[in-house]
Short mmCIF file of C-alpha atoms in Angstrom, two decimals:
data_model
loop_
_atom_site.label_atom_id
_atom_site.label_comp_id
_atom_site.label_asym_id
_atom_site.label_seq_id
_atom_site.Cartn_x
_atom_site.Cartn_y
_atom_site.Cartn_z
CA MET T 22 75.55 132.32 122.68
CA ALA T 23 76.04 128.61 123.29
CA GLU T 24 77.15 126.46 120.33
CA PRO T 25 74.34 124.80 118.30
CA LEU T 26 73.62 121.10 119.02
CA THR T 27 73.93 118.08 116.65
CA PRO T 28 70.79 115.99 116.31
CA GLU T 29 72.25 113.52 118.81
CA GLY T 30 73.14 116.29 121.19
CA ARG T 31 69.76 117.87 120.87
CA ALA T 32 68.01 114.71 121.84
CA ALA T 33 70.49 114.04 124.96
CA ARG T 34 69.86 117.63 126.18
CA ARG T 35 66.10 117.31 125.65
CA ALA T 36 66.01 114.12 127.71
CA ALA T 37 67.91 115.84 130.61
CA VAL T 38 65.77 119.08 130.30
CA GLY T 39 62.69 116.94 130.47
CA GLU T 40 64.06 115.06 133.58
CA LEU T 41 64.71 118.20 135.48
CA GLY T 42 61.34 119.70 134.43
CA ASP T 43 59.78 116.57 135.76
CA ALA T 44 61.52 116.94 139.35
CA LEU T 45 60.78 120.72 139.16
CA ARG T 46 57.10 120.25 138.67
CA GLU T 47 57.25 117.82 141.38
CA LEU T 48 58.80 120.37 143.56
CA VAL T 49 56.29 123.13 142.74
CA ASP T 50 53.36 120.66 143.64
CA ALA T 51 54.88 119.85 146.89
CA ALA T 52 55.60 123.60 147.64
CA VAL T 53 51.80 124.63 146.98
CA ARG T 54 50.50 121.78 149.12
CA THR T 55 52.88 121.46 152.02
CA GLU T 56 52.11 122.21 155.77
CA VAL T 57 55.43 121.44 157.04
CA PRO T 58 56.73 123.62 160.10
CA ASP T 59 58.08 127.05 159.57
CA ALA T 60 61.57 126.21 160.25
CA GLU T 61 61.34 123.55 157.40
CA LEU T 62 60.07 125.85 154.91
CA GLU T 63 63.02 128.26 155.82
CA ALA T 64 65.44 125.50 155.20
CA ALA T 65 63.80 124.53 152.00
CA ALA T 66 63.96 128.10 150.74
CA VAL T 67 67.83 128.17 151.59
CA THR T 68 68.20 124.87 149.52
CA ALA T 69 66.16 126.35 146.56
CA ARG T 70 68.27 129.34 146.37
CA GLU T 71 71.58 127.20 146.27
CA LEU T 72 69.98 125.27 143.16
CA ALA T 73 68.98 128.41 141.52
CA ALA T 74 72.65 129.85 141.80
CA ARG T 75 73.97 126.52 140.52
CA LEU T 76 71.90 126.56 137.54
CA ARG T 77 72.59 130.33 136.93
CA THR T 78 76.38 129.59 136.33
CA CYS T 79 75.57 129.18 132.67
CA GLY T 80 72.37 130.68 131.27
CA ARG T 81 70.62 132.33 128.36
CA GLY T 82 69.93 135.99 127.88
CA LEU T 83 66.23 137.28 128.05
CA HIS T 84 65.57 136.76 124.37
CA GLU T 85 68.08 134.02 123.33
CA ILE T 86 66.21 130.80 122.22
CA ALA T 87 66.96 127.63 123.94
CA ARG T 88 69.13 125.13 122.06
CA VAL T 89 66.39 122.40 122.72
CA ASP T 90 63.71 124.49 120.81
CA ASP T 91 62.90 124.45 117.17
CA PRO T 92 61.40 128.17 116.19
CA GLU T 93 60.76 127.19 112.71
CA THR T 94 57.92 124.68 113.95
CA GLY T 95 57.24 126.33 117.26
CA GLU T 96 58.21 123.77 119.41
CA ARG T 97 59.22 125.46 122.81
CA TRP T 98 60.80 123.20 125.47
CA TYR T 99 60.26 125.83 128.31
CA SER T 100 56.70 127.00 127.15
CA PRO T 101 54.53 127.68 130.37
CA VAL T 102 51.61 125.69 128.69
CA TYR T 103 53.11 122.41 127.75
CA GLY T 104 57.15 122.71 127.84
CA PRO T 105 58.81 119.54 129.11
CA GLY T 106 61.39 121.66 130.94
CA SER T 107 59.24 124.48 132.24
CA PRO T 108 58.38 124.07 136.11
CA VAL T 109 55.26 125.80 135.88
CA ALA T 110 53.52 124.12 132.83
CA PRO T 111 50.72 121.75 133.14
CA PRO T 112 51.72 118.21 132.13
CA LEU T 113 49.73 118.76 128.66
CA VAL T 114 50.50 116.16 125.90
CA ALA T 115 49.56 117.57 122.61
CA THR T 116 49.51 116.23 119.08
CA ASP T 117 48.38 117.47 115.59
CA SER T 118 47.70 116.76 111.87
CA PRO T 119 48.51 118.35 108.73
CA ASP T 120 44.53 118.86 108.16
CA GLY T 121 44.50 121.58 110.86
CA ARG T 122 43.48 119.67 113.75
CA ALA T 123 44.97 119.27 117.30
CA THR T 124 44.43 117.32 120.46
CA GLY T 125 45.57 117.75 124.08
CA ARG T 126 45.25 115.61 127.19
CA VAL T 127 46.20 117.01 130.65
CA THR T 128 45.28 116.58 134.23
CA VAL T 129 45.52 119.88 135.98
CA GLY T 130 46.83 119.86 139.51
CA LYS T 131 46.96 122.12 142.62
CA PRO T 132 49.60 124.65 141.11
CA HIS T 133 46.94 126.05 138.53
CA GLU T 134 43.98 126.03 141.12
CA GLY T 135 41.68 128.99 141.07
CA PRO T 136 38.61 128.61 143.26
CA PRO T 137 38.99 125.79 145.81
CA GLY T 138 39.26 122.28 143.81
CA LEU T 139 38.86 124.03 140.36
CA VAL T 140 41.24 124.91 137.60
CA HIS T 141 41.94 128.51 137.23
CA GLY T 142 39.96 130.35 134.34
CA GLY T 143 42.87 131.70 132.93
CA VAL T 144 44.78 128.36 132.83
CA VAL T 145 41.82 126.95 130.89
CA ALA T 146 42.10 129.94 128.34
CA THR T 147 45.61 129.05 128.25
CA LEU T 148 45.44 125.69 127.41
CA LEU T 149 42.68 126.29 124.63
CA ASP T 150 44.84 129.00 123.13
CA HIS T 151 47.57 126.50 122.71
CA VAL T 152 45.52 123.87 121.02
CA LEU T 153 44.09 126.46 118.60
CA ALA T 154 47.51 127.89 117.79
CA ARG T 155 48.77 124.27 117.37
CA ALA T 156 46.00 123.08 114.95
CA LEU T 157 47.15 126.21 112.62
CA ARG T 158 50.71 125.64 112.63
CA ALA T 159 50.20 122.03 111.87
CA ALA T 160 48.57 123.19 108.69
CA GLY T 161 51.26 125.76 107.81
CA ARG T 162 49.02 128.60 109.05
CA GLY T 163 51.43 130.01 111.81
CA GLY T 164 50.41 133.25 113.41
CA LEU T 165 50.00 135.27 116.84
CA THR T 166 46.51 135.18 118.71
CA ALA T 167 44.60 138.45 117.67
CA THR T 168 41.43 137.57 119.53
CA LEU T 169 40.47 134.74 121.86
CA THR T 170 36.88 134.21 122.94
CA VAL T 171 36.48 131.84 125.67
CA ARG T 172 33.01 130.39 127.02
CA TYR T 173 33.11 128.74 130.39
CA ARG T 174 30.31 126.30 130.29
CA ARG T 175 30.86 124.22 133.42
CA PRO T 176 33.35 124.28 136.45
CA VAL T 177 36.79 122.44 135.63
CA HIS T 178 37.75 120.27 138.51
CA LEU T 179 41.48 119.43 139.35
CA GLY T 180 42.57 116.05 139.15
CA VAL T 181 40.29 115.20 136.37
CA PRO T 182 41.62 113.95 132.94
CA LEU T 183 40.82 116.49 130.56
CA LEU T 184 40.78 116.30 126.44
CA LEU T 185 41.05 119.29 124.47
CA THR T 186 40.15 119.36 120.75
CA ALA T 187 40.85 122.17 118.12
CA GLU T 188 39.89 122.64 114.45
CA MET T 189 41.24 125.23 112.01
CA GLY T 190 38.45 127.28 110.43
CA GLU T 191 38.30 129.73 107.50
CA THR T 192 41.51 131.39 106.17
CA VAL T 193 41.29 134.85 104.63
CA GLY T 194 44.50 136.22 103.59
CA ARG T 195 46.98 136.37 106.81
CA ARG T 196 43.99 135.72 109.18
CA THR T 197 42.72 132.19 110.31
CA THR T 198 40.15 131.16 112.60
CA ALA T 199 39.95 128.06 114.61
CA HIS T 200 37.60 126.42 117.21
CA ALA T 201 38.34 124.42 120.30
CA ARG T 202 36.58 122.69 123.11
CA LEU T 203 37.32 121.10 126.46
CA VAL T 204 35.72 117.98 127.97
CA ALA T 205 36.54 115.67 130.70
CA GLU T 206 37.56 112.47 129.18
CA GLY T 207 35.26 110.33 131.29
CA SER T 208 32.30 112.59 130.01
CA PRO T 209 33.01 113.59 126.59
CA GLU T 210 29.54 114.69 125.92
CA VAL T 211 29.51 117.55 128.29
CA VAL T 212 31.45 120.66 127.08
CA LEU T 213 33.15 122.28 130.07
CA ALA T 214 34.65 125.19 128.02
CA GLU T 215 34.78 126.17 124.18
CA ALA T 216 36.77 129.10 122.61
CA GLU T 217 37.19 130.72 119.08
CA GLY T 218 40.37 132.24 118.10
CA LEU T 219 41.50 134.62 115.39
CA PHE T 220 45.26 134.34 114.28
CA VAL T 221 47.27 136.68 112.08
CA ALA T 222 50.34 135.51 110.43
CA LEU T 223 53.10 137.82 110.29
CA ARG T 224 54.70 139.06 107.14
CA ALA T 225 58.50 137.81 106.60
CA GLU T 226 59.71 141.45 107.16
CA GLN T 227 57.46 141.85 110.19
CA ALA T 228 58.55 138.68 111.92
CA ALA T 229 62.27 139.78 111.30
CA ASP T 230 61.51 142.86 113.33
CA VAL T 231 59.30 141.44 115.88
CA PHE T 232 61.89 138.44 116.70
CA ALA T 233 64.96 140.60 115.94
CA ALA T 234 66.27 140.42 119.51
CA THR T 235 66.59 136.53 119.25
CA GLY T 236 68.91 136.75 116.53
CA ARG T 237 67.32 133.79 114.85
CA SER T 238 65.07 133.08 112.11
CA VAL T 239 61.52 132.36 113.67
CA GLY T 240 59.10 130.69 110.94
CA ALA T 241 56.52 129.30 112.95
CA TRP T 242 54.54 132.60 113.33
CA THR T 243 55.07 133.87 109.80
CA SER T 244 52.65 133.54 106.76
CA ARG T 245 53.39 130.70 104.63
CA SER T 246 51.87 132.11 101.38
#
């Protein structure tokens, strides 16, 4: 396991991780849109495998937490939903507040296409799930998704700036509900999709068992009470 980073070292590494993530997302977008000749595709595949081998010279185990992450707050720099270092994450920028609210802004591109020209329904659900969970964590009510109900009201188009908002609902014991909706920033009065989620916070002993393989204390998904 790599040595922990100092605050300064973490900031520097996060900057480098984010820069590589940006470059890889550009590559993914180019790869799913390209119509170059077959020979050029074959040459690009060779280069991609060479780069993968270069990055694998020093890596983490399957359950090891990245040094740029903060498992106590839930910030995951390689999250497939918003992670700055993830080549598959939509460019979601999310914020939250201690009163149990969260906001996300994103413009979804070709790598997350479902029907032609539209965002894949599973990606819509994933984005909604993230802002729901983020709203709860901001209020100290971390937990795992128990149920997620999504209602798709209108098609969600690629290339359109989108706004997601979420708000924490009722808390009973370790269970908390939350509600979210998705709109186009240019037409906020038209709901494209909405979701309701039920989240269950793990007891400390449950979290220790669930996340045992990480070898770390993981507090973002546990009960704060």
